Amino acid sequence: MDTVYLSTTEQDLLKAARILQSGGLAAFPTETVYGLGGNALDPRVSEKIYAAKGRPSDNPLIVHISRMEQLDDLVRELPENARRLAEAIWPGPLTMVLPKKDAVPKETTGGLDTVAVRMPANDAALRLIDLCGFPLAGPSANTSGRPSPTMWEHVKHDLDGRIDAVIMGEPCIGGIESTVTDMTGPLPVILRPGLISPERITEILELPCSYDPAISGRPDPALVPRAPGMKYKHYAPKAQMQIFTGPVEKVAAAMQELYRQKSAEGCSVAMLMYKDSGEAAARLFADLRYVDEEQHVDLILAAGLSGGDSLAYSVMNRMLKSAGYNIIEV
Ligand code: TXA
Ligand code: MG
């Protein structure tokens, strides 16, 4: 199939909406990462999304809306806490897991009785959903297992010829995916850490907000993550990756030492270091793709984030997966 590349003008968004209305797939920008959009209410479209990404079909898709009213078509009962979070944060990088209505096909939710919903903070995405007239299922628009795309060029690299259209929006400002929060119980539980912190959720709801224990460390066979996607291999560059943790100066010295040693052995090495968690979030996936796909390095050395803030925690969650939990503590 020939993939068409579209801008974010009204005319081009209309073209994308036509494609989506006839059951096609179009990648679209959001504030977190690019999404692979398709009609969330059509089970055949969800199957096409899984096939294009090479994604296991038990891993549910996030449903993107542009207006609060659309929740009525998707969600059986909207808990009061969910309504408050939506009003405070949407449009924004928070995904809420809620009890689903029958209208949402099981194909979209990976067989689950719940649906994950979010309203993205990106004008082109919101307009596109409005023009379609239905919510868009939107997993990250990467081949399953690869780093999520933060620029349309990344989507082209992974999915050219496999989907109908790509909307060439701006690079994503957030750079890591939304915070997935289970809102079906009495207290909010974060199933995937992201750009919205548990402290922010606590501040809005005046309730404690915890992380799913299964996501806090190395994969443990005794703990099954409640977001099915968290159990898969993820964000992996082709190169081997090594993370260094510890005091900043020591980490820098250890990285430089290994860099010299490996380069002398004829190995091509890239180093990643960030000044803070915001910069790391915005750049990590793009940097991983650059050193991997453009520079074809054999080894990536990355400085872990020591900030201790919850964004650092979210970024480290991605870094550790990218590196297959390969850590040197210095
Ligand atoms: O920022 C984002 O969330 C991006 C942009 C495009 O919106 N989307 C995204 O989608 O990251 P995806 O499909 O790559 O990740 C969705 C995550 C997976 O870990 C999935 O298992 C979890 O959300 N999820 C989706 N529906 C769920 C549900 N009903 N219950 C539990 N986890 C769910
Ligand atoms: Mg993804």
mmCIF file of C-alpha atoms and ligand atoms in Angstrom:
data_model
loop_
_atom_site.group_PDB
_atom_site.id
_atom_site.type_symbol
_atom_site.label_atom_id
_atom_site.label_comp_id
_atom_site.label_asym_id
_atom_site.label_seq_id
_atom_site.Cartn_x
_atom_site.Cartn_y
_atom_site.Cartn_z
ATOM 1 C CA MET A 1 0.000 0.000 0.000
ATOM 2 C CA ASP A 2 1.103 3.591 -0.668
ATOM 3 C CA THR A 3 1.129 5.689 2.485
ATOM 4 C CA VAL A 4 0.042 9.309 1.929
ATOM 5 C CA TYR A 5 1.762 12.075 3.879
ATOM 6 C CA LEU A 6 -0.523 14.890 4.996
ATOM 7 C CA SER A 7 -0.056 18.264 6.687
ATOM 8 C CA THR A 8 -2.140 19.637 9.558
ATOM 9 C CA THR A 9 -4.187 22.037 7.368
ATOM 10 C CA GLU A 10 -7.975 21.714 7.566
ATOM 11 C CA GLN A 11 -8.005 20.352 4.016
ATOM 12 C CA ASP A 12 -5.497 17.625 4.801
ATOM 13 C CA LEU A 13 -7.144 16.741 8.116
ATOM 14 C CA LEU A 14 -10.380 16.284 6.128
ATOM 15 C CA LYS A 15 -8.552 13.882 3.823
ATOM 16 C CA ALA A 16 -7.291 11.951 6.845
ATOM 17 C CA ALA A 17 -10.818 11.879 8.298
ATOM 18 C CA ARG A 18 -12.176 10.434 5.006
ATOM 19 C CA ILE A 19 -9.553 7.691 5.150
ATOM 20 C CA LEU A 20 -10.442 6.899 8.757
ATOM 21 C CA GLN A 21 -14.189 6.961 7.971
ATOM 22 C CA SER A 22 -13.678 4.340 5.291
ATOM 23 C CA GLY A 23 -11.932 2.041 7.777
ATOM 24 C CA GLY A 24 -8.324 3.070 7.081
ATOM 25 C CA LEU A 25 -5.452 3.847 9.452
ATOM 26 C CA ALA A 26 -3.786 7.255 9.883
ATOM 27 C CA ALA A 27 -0.965 8.176 12.267
ATOM 28 C CA PHE A 28 -1.497 11.456 14.123
ATOM 29 C CA PRO A 29 0.534 13.727 16.413
ATOM 30 C CA THR A 30 -0.184 14.115 20.123
ATOM 31 C CA GLU A 31 1.655 15.923 22.929
ATOM 32 C CA THR A 32 3.189 12.605 24.132
ATOM 33 C CA VAL A 33 4.081 10.397 21.130
ATOM 34 C CA TYR A 34 2.525 9.822 17.681
ATOM 35 C CA GLY A 35 -0.560 7.583 17.698
ATOM 36 C CA LEU A 36 -1.710 5.059 15.092
ATOM 37 C CA GLY A 37 -5.339 6.081 14.625
ATOM 38 C CA GLY A 38 -8.338 4.051 13.524
ATOM 39 C CA ASN A 39 -12.065 3.930 14.332
ATOM 40 C CA ALA A 40 -12.134 2.660 17.926
ATOM 41 C CA LEU A 41 -15.698 1.345 17.521
ATOM 42 C CA ASP A 42 -14.959 -0.916 14.528
ATOM 43 C CA PRO A 43 -13.510 -4.308 15.525
ATOM 44 C CA ARG A 44 -12.011 -4.899 12.038
ATOM 45 C CA VAL A 45 -10.109 -1.635 12.296
ATOM 46 C CA SER A 46 -8.627 -2.639 15.669
ATOM 47 C CA GLU A 47 -7.461 -5.889 14.091
ATOM 48 C CA LYS A 48 -5.779 -3.896 11.314
ATOM 49 C CA ILE A 49 -3.985 -1.783 13.925
ATOM 50 C CA TYR A 50 -2.589 -4.862 15.672
ATOM 51 C CA ALA A 51 -1.459 -6.277 12.330
ATOM 52 C CA ALA A 52 0.240 -3.024 11.192
ATOM 53 C CA LYS A 53 2.187 -2.722 14.450
ATOM 54 C CA GLY A 54 2.887 -6.440 14.812
ATOM 55 C CA ARG A 55 1.345 -6.135 18.268
ATOM 56 C CA PRO A 56 -0.115 -8.974 20.368
ATOM 57 C CA SER A 57 -3.906 -8.581 20.301
ATOM 58 C CA ASP A 58 -4.288 -9.057 24.080
ATOM 59 C CA ASN A 59 -2.651 -5.646 24.563
ATOM 60 C CA PRO A 60 -5.519 -3.127 24.648
ATOM 61 C CA LEU A 61 -5.577 0.158 22.717
ATOM 62 C CA ILE A 62 -6.094 3.647 24.149
ATOM 63 C CA VAL A 63 -9.242 5.385 22.860
ATOM 64 C CA HIS A 64 -8.766 9.087 22.047
ATOM 65 C CA ILE A 65 -11.654 11.549 22.360
ATOM 66 C CA SER A 66 -11.995 15.262 21.613
ATOM 67 C CA ARG A 67 -15.011 16.118 23.804
ATOM 68 C CA MET A 68 -16.221 15.050 27.237
ATOM 69 C CA GLU A 69 -19.649 14.050 25.790
ATOM 70 C CA GLN A 70 -17.961 11.195 23.928
ATOM 71 C CA LEU A 71 -17.383 9.468 27.280
ATOM 72 C CA ASP A 72 -21.137 8.719 27.363
ATOM 73 C CA ASP A 73 -20.746 6.413 24.346
ATOM 74 C CA LEU A 74 -17.746 4.570 25.780
ATOM 75 C CA VAL A 75 -18.062 4.361 29.548
ATOM 76 C CA ARG A 76 -20.729 2.475 31.514
ATOM 77 C CA GLU A 77 -20.524 4.690 34.570
ATOM 78 C CA LEU A 78 -18.182 7.613 35.025
ATOM 79 C CA PRO A 79 -16.811 7.643 38.594
ATOM 80 C CA GLU A 80 -16.875 11.094 40.212
ATOM 81 C CA ASN A 81 -13.072 10.992 40.687
ATOM 82 C CA ALA A 82 -12.572 10.318 36.986
ATOM 83 C CA ARG A 83 -14.766 13.255 36.067
ATOM 84 C CA ARG A 84 -12.723 15.529 38.344
ATOM 85 C CA LEU A 85 -9.407 14.366 36.903
ATOM 86 C CA ALA A 86 -10.696 14.801 33.352
ATOM 87 C CA GLU A 87 -11.855 18.339 34.085
ATOM 88 C CA ALA A 88 -8.528 19.264 35.678
ATOM 89 C CA ILE A 89 -6.113 17.581 33.224
ATOM 90 C CA TRP A 90 -7.771 17.028 29.817
ATOM 91 C CA PRO A 91 -6.764 17.731 27.175
ATOM 92 C CA GLY A 92 -3.511 16.292 28.516
ATOM 93 C CA PRO A 93 -1.305 13.224 29.026
ATOM 94 C CA LEU A 94 -3.581 11.263 31.377
ATOM 95 C CA THR A 95 -5.269 8.018 30.281
ATOM 96 C CA MET A 96 -8.020 6.656 32.503
ATOM 97 C CA VAL A 97 -9.098 3.003 32.630
ATOM 98 C CA LEU A 98 -12.886 2.903 33.083
ATOM 99 C CA PRO A 99 -15.725 0.339 32.888
ATOM 100 C CA LYS A 100 -16.609 -0.023 29.194
ATOM 101 C CA LYS A 101 -19.949 0.016 27.406
ATOM 102 C CA ASP A 102 -20.860 -2.769 24.966
ATOM 103 C CA ALA A 103 -20.399 -0.340 22.048
ATOM 104 C CA VAL A 104 -16.622 -0.581 22.570
ATOM 105 C CA PRO A 105 -15.535 -3.793 20.843
ATOM 106 C CA LYS A 106 -13.499 -6.378 22.763
ATOM 107 C CA GLU A 107 -10.991 -6.214 19.912
ATOM 108 C CA THR A 108 -10.187 -2.635 20.956
ATOM 109 C CA THR A 109 -9.812 -3.482 24.654
ATOM 110 C CA GLY A 110 -7.867 -6.719 24.204
ATOM 111 C CA GLY A 111 -10.801 -8.683 25.606
ATOM 112 C CA LEU A 112 -11.007 -6.599 28.799
ATOM 113 C CA ASP A 113 -14.193 -5.237 30.346
ATOM 114 C CA THR A 114 -12.595 -1.831 30.745
ATOM 115 C CA VAL A 115 -11.595 0.859 28.255
ATOM 116 C CA ALA A 116 -8.629 3.244 28.462
ATOM 117 C CA VAL A 117 -9.587 6.786 27.382
ATOM 118 C CA ARG A 118 -7.703 10.023 26.932
ATOM 119 C CA MET A 119 -8.133 13.470 25.354
ATOM 120 C CA PRO A 120 -4.811 14.487 23.765
ATOM 121 C CA ALA A 121 -3.519 18.085 24.027
ATOM 122 C CA ASN A 122 -2.802 18.582 20.334
ATOM 123 C CA ASP A 123 -4.964 20.759 18.080
ATOM 124 C CA ALA A 124 -4.539 18.616 14.952
ATOM 125 C CA ALA A 125 -5.474 15.464 16.887
ATOM 126 C CA LEU A 126 -8.545 17.078 18.461
ATOM 127 C CA ARG A 127 -9.704 18.484 15.110
ATOM 128 C CA LEU A 128 -9.173 15.137 13.397
ATOM 129 C CA ILE A 129 -11.295 13.316 15.991
ATOM 130 C CA ASP A 130 -14.018 15.978 15.577
ATOM 131 C CA LEU A 131 -13.973 15.581 11.785
ATOM 132 C CA CYS A 132 -14.181 11.791 12.038
ATOM 133 C CA GLY A 133 -17.185 11.877 14.352
ATOM 134 C CA PHE A 134 -15.949 8.830 16.286
ATOM 135 C CA PRO A 135 -13.187 8.230 18.850
ATOM 136 C CA LEU A 136 -9.803 7.052 17.577
ATOM 137 C CA ALA A 137 -8.041 3.970 18.879
ATOM 138 C CA GLY A 138 -4.425 5.053 19.069
ATOM 139 C CA PRO A 139 -1.523 2.956 20.225
ATOM 140 C CA SER A 140 1.916 4.503 19.792
ATOM 141 C CA ALA A 141 2.660 4.473 16.033
ATOM 142 C CA ASN A 142 5.788 2.314 16.200
ATOM 143 C CA THR A 143 6.488 -1.286 15.292
ATOM 144 C CA SER A 144 5.786 -3.294 18.451
ATOM 145 C CA GLY A 145 8.887 -3.448 20.685
ATOM 146 C CA ARG A 146 10.626 -0.383 19.184
ATOM 147 C CA PRO A 147 10.952 3.066 20.836
ATOM 148 C CA SER A 148 7.749 5.116 20.539
ATOM 149 C CA PRO A 149 7.759 7.733 17.734
ATOM 150 C CA THR A 150 8.097 11.378 18.726
ATOM 151 C CA MET A 151 8.446 12.696 15.140
ATOM 152 C CA TRP A 152 6.497 11.819 11.994
ATOM 153 C CA GLU A 153 9.770 10.647 10.421
ATOM 154 C CA HIS A 154 9.928 7.879 13.057
ATOM 155 C CA VAL A 155 6.452 6.747 12.023
ATOM 156 C CA LYS A 156 7.570 6.713 8.379
ATOM 157 C CA HIS A 157 10.593 4.607 9.290
ATOM 158 C CA ASP A 158 8.466 1.955 11.038
ATOM 159 C CA LEU A 159 5.128 1.961 9.209
ATOM 160 C CA ASP A 160 5.601 3.318 5.661
ATOM 161 C CA GLY A 161 3.636 1.097 3.270
ATOM 162 C CA ARG A 162 1.745 -0.546 6.178
ATOM 163 C CA ILE A 163 -0.784 2.226 6.934
ATOM 164 C CA ASP A 164 -2.892 4.556 4.780
ATOM 165 C CA ALA A 165 -1.703 7.959 5.999
ATOM 166 C CA VAL A 166 0.663 9.862 8.260
ATOM 167 C CA ILE A 167 -0.129 13.368 9.477
ATOM 168 C CA MET A 168 3.134 15.310 9.547
ATOM 169 C CA GLY A 169 2.636 17.327 12.737
ATOM 170 C CA GLU A 170 5.181 18.909 15.043
ATOM 171 C CA PRO A 171 7.633 16.819 17.070
ATOM 172 C CA CYS A 172 5.942 15.725 20.320
ATOM 173 C CA ILE A 173 6.759 18.034 23.218
ATOM 174 C CA GLY A 174 6.266 15.513 26.040
ATOM 175 C CA GLY A 175 8.235 12.668 24.490
ATOM 176 C CA ILE A 176 7.046 9.770 26.666
ATOM 177 C CA GLU A 177 3.575 8.273 26.780
ATOM 178 C CA SER A 178 0.633 9.264 28.943
ATOM 179 C CA THR A 179 0.148 8.133 32.537
ATOM 180 C CA VAL A 180 -2.297 5.192 32.498
ATOM 181 C CA THR A 181 -4.431 5.270 35.654
ATOM 182 C CA ASP A 182 -6.969 2.700 36.756
ATOM 183 C CA MET A 183 -10.062 4.560 37.953
ATOM 184 C CA THR A 184 -12.304 1.516 38.483
ATOM 185 C CA GLY A 185 -11.545 1.133 42.203
ATOM 186 C CA PRO A 186 -11.988 3.443 45.195
ATOM 187 C CA LEU A 187 -8.438 4.842 44.798
ATOM 188 C CA PRO A 188 -6.539 5.754 41.598
ATOM 189 C CA VAL A 189 -3.708 3.338 40.711
ATOM 190 C CA ILE A 190 -1.055 4.147 38.107
ATOM 191 C CA LEU A 191 -0.569 1.212 35.735
ATOM 192 C CA ARG A 192 2.000 2.963 33.516
ATOM 193 C CA PRO A 193 4.039 5.941 34.791
ATOM 194 C CA GLY A 194 4.040 8.965 32.498
ATOM 195 C CA LEU A 195 4.005 12.726 32.277
ATOM 196 C CA ILE A 196 1.291 13.206 34.923
ATOM 197 C CA SER A 197 2.645 12.472 38.398
ATOM 198 C CA PRO A 198 0.872 10.674 41.252
ATOM 199 C CA GLU A 199 1.412 13.864 43.307
ATOM 200 C CA ARG A 200 -0.661 15.837 40.773
ATOM 201 C CA ILE A 201 -3.463 13.261 40.935
ATOM 202 C CA THR A 202 -3.377 13.327 44.747
ATOM 203 C CA GLU A 203 -3.501 17.126 44.727
ATOM 204 C CA ILE A 204 -6.607 17.150 42.509
ATOM 205 C CA LEU A 205 -8.513 14.334 44.223
ATOM 206 C CA GLU A 206 -7.150 14.711 47.755
ATOM 207 C CA LEU A 207 -6.699 10.934 47.730
ATOM 208 C CA PRO A 208 -3.591 8.740 47.840
ATOM 209 C CA CYS A 209 -2.429 7.526 44.419
ATOM 210 C CA SER A 210 -0.118 4.507 44.156
ATOM 211 C CA TYR A 211 1.803 2.684 41.423
ATOM 212 C CA ASP A 212 0.858 -0.867 40.412
ATOM 213 C CA PRO A 213 3.542 -2.827 42.386
ATOM 214 C CA ALA A 214 4.277 -4.949 39.288
ATOM 215 C CA ILE A 215 5.791 -2.003 37.401
ATOM 216 C CA SER A 216 8.186 -0.743 40.054
ATOM 217 C CA GLY A 217 11.124 -3.046 39.478
ATOM 218 C CA ARG A 218 12.513 -5.694 37.203
ATOM 219 C CA PRO A 219 9.862 -7.967 35.677
ATOM 220 C CA ASP A 220 8.877 -10.465 38.375
ATOM 221 C CA PRO A 221 7.002 -13.627 37.346
ATOM 222 C CA ALA A 222 5.038 -13.423 40.603
ATOM 223 C CA LEU A 223 3.672 -9.957 39.783
ATOM 224 C CA VAL A 224 1.545 -9.505 36.665
ATOM 225 C CA PRO A 225 1.189 -5.864 35.534
ATOM 226 C CA ARG A 226 -2.432 -4.746 35.275
ATOM 227 C CA ALA A 227 -1.708 -2.859 32.033
ATOM 228 C CA PRO A 228 -1.061 -5.789 29.676
ATOM 229 C CA GLY A 229 1.383 -3.673 27.631
ATOM 230 C CA MET A 230 3.748 -3.369 30.593
ATOM 231 C CA LYS A 231 4.676 -7.045 30.414
ATOM 232 C CA TYR A 232 6.102 -6.913 26.895
ATOM 233 C CA LYS A 233 9.611 -6.180 25.695
ATOM 234 C CA HIS A 234 9.599 -2.505 24.849
ATOM 235 C CA TYR A 235 11.458 0.512 23.518
ATOM 236 C CA ALA A 236 14.370 -1.693 22.484
ATOM 237 C CA PRO A 237 17.111 -0.300 20.237
ATOM 238 C CA LYS A 238 18.971 -2.798 18.058
ATOM 239 C CA ALA A 239 22.237 -1.836 19.768
ATOM 240 C CA GLN A 240 23.157 -3.186 23.180
ATOM 241 C CA MET A 241 22.405 -0.647 25.902
ATOM 242 C CA GLN A 242 24.020 -0.100 29.297
ATOM 243 C CA ILE A 243 22.711 2.221 32.027
ATOM 244 C CA PHE A 244 24.925 3.769 34.707
ATOM 245 C CA THR A 245 23.544 4.915 38.052
ATOM 246 C CA GLY A 246 25.183 6.713 40.977
ATOM 247 C CA PRO A 247 26.657 10.150 41.717
ATOM 248 C CA VAL A 248 26.786 12.286 38.548
ATOM 249 C CA GLU A 249 30.608 12.783 38.407
ATOM 250 C CA LYS A 250 31.300 9.105 39.022
ATOM 251 C CA VAL A 251 28.766 8.101 36.382
ATOM 252 C CA ALA A 252 30.336 10.473 33.826
ATOM 253 C CA ALA A 253 33.815 9.119 34.580
ATOM 254 C CA ALA A 254 32.718 5.486 34.349
ATOM 255 C CA MET A 255 30.910 6.123 31.066
ATOM 256 C CA GLN A 256 33.933 7.868 29.547
ATOM 257 C CA GLU A 257 36.214 5.054 30.658
ATOM 258 C CA LEU A 258 34.027 2.376 29.063
ATOM 259 C CA TYR A 259 33.613 4.582 25.988
ATOM 260 C CA ARG A 260 37.416 4.776 25.529
ATOM 261 C CA GLN A 261 37.866 1.073 26.165
ATOM 262 C CA LYS A 262 35.138 -0.055 23.754
ATOM 263 C CA SER A 263 36.124 2.467 21.042
ATOM 264 C CA ALA A 264 39.721 1.175 21.230
ATOM 265 C CA GLU A 265 38.309 -2.319 20.600
ATOM 266 C CA GLY A 266 36.738 -0.984 17.390
ATOM 267 C CA CYS A 267 33.204 -0.853 18.773
ATOM 268 C CA SER A 268 31.049 2.182 17.814
ATOM 269 C CA VAL A 269 29.593 3.690 20.961
ATOM 270 C CA ALA A 270 27.044 6.436 21.710
ATOM 271 C CA MET A 271 26.618 8.218 25.051
ATOM 272 C CA LEU A 272 23.343 9.659 26.348
ATOM 273 C CA MET A 273 23.272 12.101 29.274
ATOM 274 C CA TYR A 274 20.530 14.561 30.177
ATOM 275 C CA LYS A 275 20.524 17.644 32.368
ATOM 276 C CA ASP A 276 17.146 16.860 33.918
ATOM 277 C CA SER A 277 14.147 14.566 33.639
ATOM 278 C CA GLY A 278 12.183 16.960 31.381
ATOM 279 C CA GLU A 279 14.954 17.006 28.795
ATOM 280 C CA ALA A 280 15.368 13.239 29.107
ATOM 281 C CA ALA A 281 11.640 12.631 28.556
ATOM 282 C CA ALA A 282 11.512 14.928 25.533
ATOM 283 C CA ARG A 283 14.588 13.433 23.873
ATOM 284 C CA LEU A 284 15.080 9.814 24.952
ATOM 285 C CA PHE A 285 13.099 8.012 22.238
ATOM 286 C CA ALA A 286 14.341 10.298 19.434
ATOM 287 C CA ASP A 287 17.942 9.890 20.616
ATOM 288 C CA LEU A 288 17.634 6.115 20.827
ATOM 289 C CA ARG A 289 16.320 6.019 17.279
ATOM 290 C CA TYR A 290 19.000 8.421 16.027
ATOM 291 C CA VAL A 291 21.994 6.506 17.392
ATOM 292 C CA ASP A 292 20.412 3.223 16.363
ATOM 293 C CA GLU A 293 18.933 3.949 12.937
ATOM 294 C CA GLU A 294 21.218 6.756 11.665
ATOM 295 C CA GLN A 295 24.521 6.104 13.423
ATOM 296 C CA HIS A 296 24.172 2.295 13.643
ATOM 297 C CA VAL A 297 26.184 2.129 16.866
ATOM 298 C CA ASP A 298 26.932 -1.205 18.547
ATOM 299 C CA LEU A 299 26.642 0.058 22.108
ATOM 300 C CA ILE A 300 24.667 2.824 23.876
ATOM 301 C CA LEU A 301 25.876 4.090 27.268
ATOM 302 C CA ALA A 302 23.221 6.069 29.141
ATOM 303 C CA ALA A 303 23.358 7.961 32.420
ATOM 304 C CA GLY A 304 20.397 7.038 34.619
ATOM 305 C CA LEU A 305 18.317 9.836 36.111
ATOM 306 C CA SER A 306 19.035 10.573 39.729
ATOM 307 C CA GLY A 307 16.519 13.388 40.325
ATOM 308 C CA GLY A 308 14.145 11.230 42.354
ATOM 309 C CA ASP A 309 11.131 13.165 41.000
ATOM 310 C CA SER A 310 8.268 11.230 39.496
ATOM 311 C CA LEU A 311 9.121 12.266 35.921
ATOM 312 C CA ALA A 312 12.601 10.805 36.461
ATOM 313 C CA TYR A 313 10.871 7.618 37.624
ATOM 314 C CA SER A 314 8.724 7.544 34.459
ATOM 315 C CA VAL A 315 11.723 8.062 32.171
ATOM 316 C CA MET A 316 13.804 5.461 34.045
ATOM 317 C CA ASN A 317 10.935 3.010 33.548
ATOM 318 C CA ARG A 318 11.464 3.402 29.753
ATOM 319 C CA MET A 319 15.264 3.475 29.918
ATOM 320 C CA LEU A 320 15.438 0.268 31.945
ATOM 321 C CA LYS A 321 13.205 -1.525 29.462
ATOM 322 C CA SER A 322 15.249 -0.202 26.533
ATOM 323 C CA ALA A 323 18.387 -1.562 28.168
ATOM 324 C CA GLY A 324 16.820 -4.871 29.196
ATOM 325 C CA TYR A 325 17.587 -3.925 32.859
ATOM 326 C CA ASN A 326 21.323 -3.799 32.117
ATOM 327 C CA ILE A 327 22.574 -1.541 34.955
ATOM 328 C CA ILE A 328 26.029 -0.715 36.348
ATOM 329 C CA GLU A 329 25.968 1.008 39.747
ATOM 330 C CA VAL A 330 29.074 3.116 40.261
HETATM 331 O O1 TXA B 1 0.590 8.799 25.258
HETATM 332 C C1 TXA B 1 -0.021 7.765 24.938
HETATM 333 O O2 TXA B 1 -0.708 7.128 25.768
HETATM 334 C C2 TXA B 1 0.096 7.290 23.485
HETATM 335 C C3 TXA B 1 -0.545 8.347 22.594
HETATM 336 C C4 TXA B 1 -0.582 7.935 21.151
HETATM 337 O O3 TXA B 1 -1.805 8.676 23.059
HETATM 338 N N1 TXA B 1 -0.523 6.002 23.304
HETATM 339 C C5 TXA B 1 0.012 4.850 23.797
HETATM 340 O O4 TXA B 1 -0.687 3.699 23.493
HETATM 341 O O5 TXA B 1 1.049 4.808 24.445
HETATM 342 P P1 TXA B 1 -0.108 2.226 23.620
HETATM 343 O O6 TXA B 1 -1.157 1.377 23.003
HETATM 344 O O7 TXA B 1 1.229 2.141 23.047
HETATM 345 O O8 TXA B 1 -0.096 1.924 25.156
HETATM 346 C C6 TXA B 1 -1.300 1.704 25.842
HETATM 347 C C7 TXA B 1 -1.027 1.174 27.247
HETATM 348 C C8 TXA B 1 -0.572 -0.277 27.195
HETATM 349 O O9 TXA B 1 0.389 -0.509 28.220
HETATM 350 C C9 TXA B 1 -1.891 -1.000 27.497
HETATM 351 O O10 TXA B 1 -1.672 -2.282 28.036
HETATM 352 C C10 TXA B 1 -2.554 -0.050 28.487
HETATM 353 O O11 TXA B 1 -2.233 1.230 28.003
HETATM 354 N N2 TXA B 1 -4.028 -0.214 28.466
HETATM 355 C C11 TXA B 1 -4.874 0.108 27.461
HETATM 356 N N3 TXA B 1 -6.143 -0.223 27.793
HETATM 357 C C12 TXA B 1 -6.096 -0.753 29.032
HETATM 358 C C13 TXA B 1 -7.076 -1.304 29.930
HETATM 359 N N4 TXA B 1 -8.366 -1.361 29.597
HETATM 360 N N5 TXA B 1 -6.649 -1.775 31.122
HETATM 361 C C14 TXA B 1 -5.340 -1.710 31.474
HETATM 362 N N6 TXA B 1 -4.364 -1.211 30.666
HETATM 363 C C15 TXA B 1 -4.737 -0.744 29.469
HETATM 364 MG MG MG B 2 3.306 1.739 22.799
#
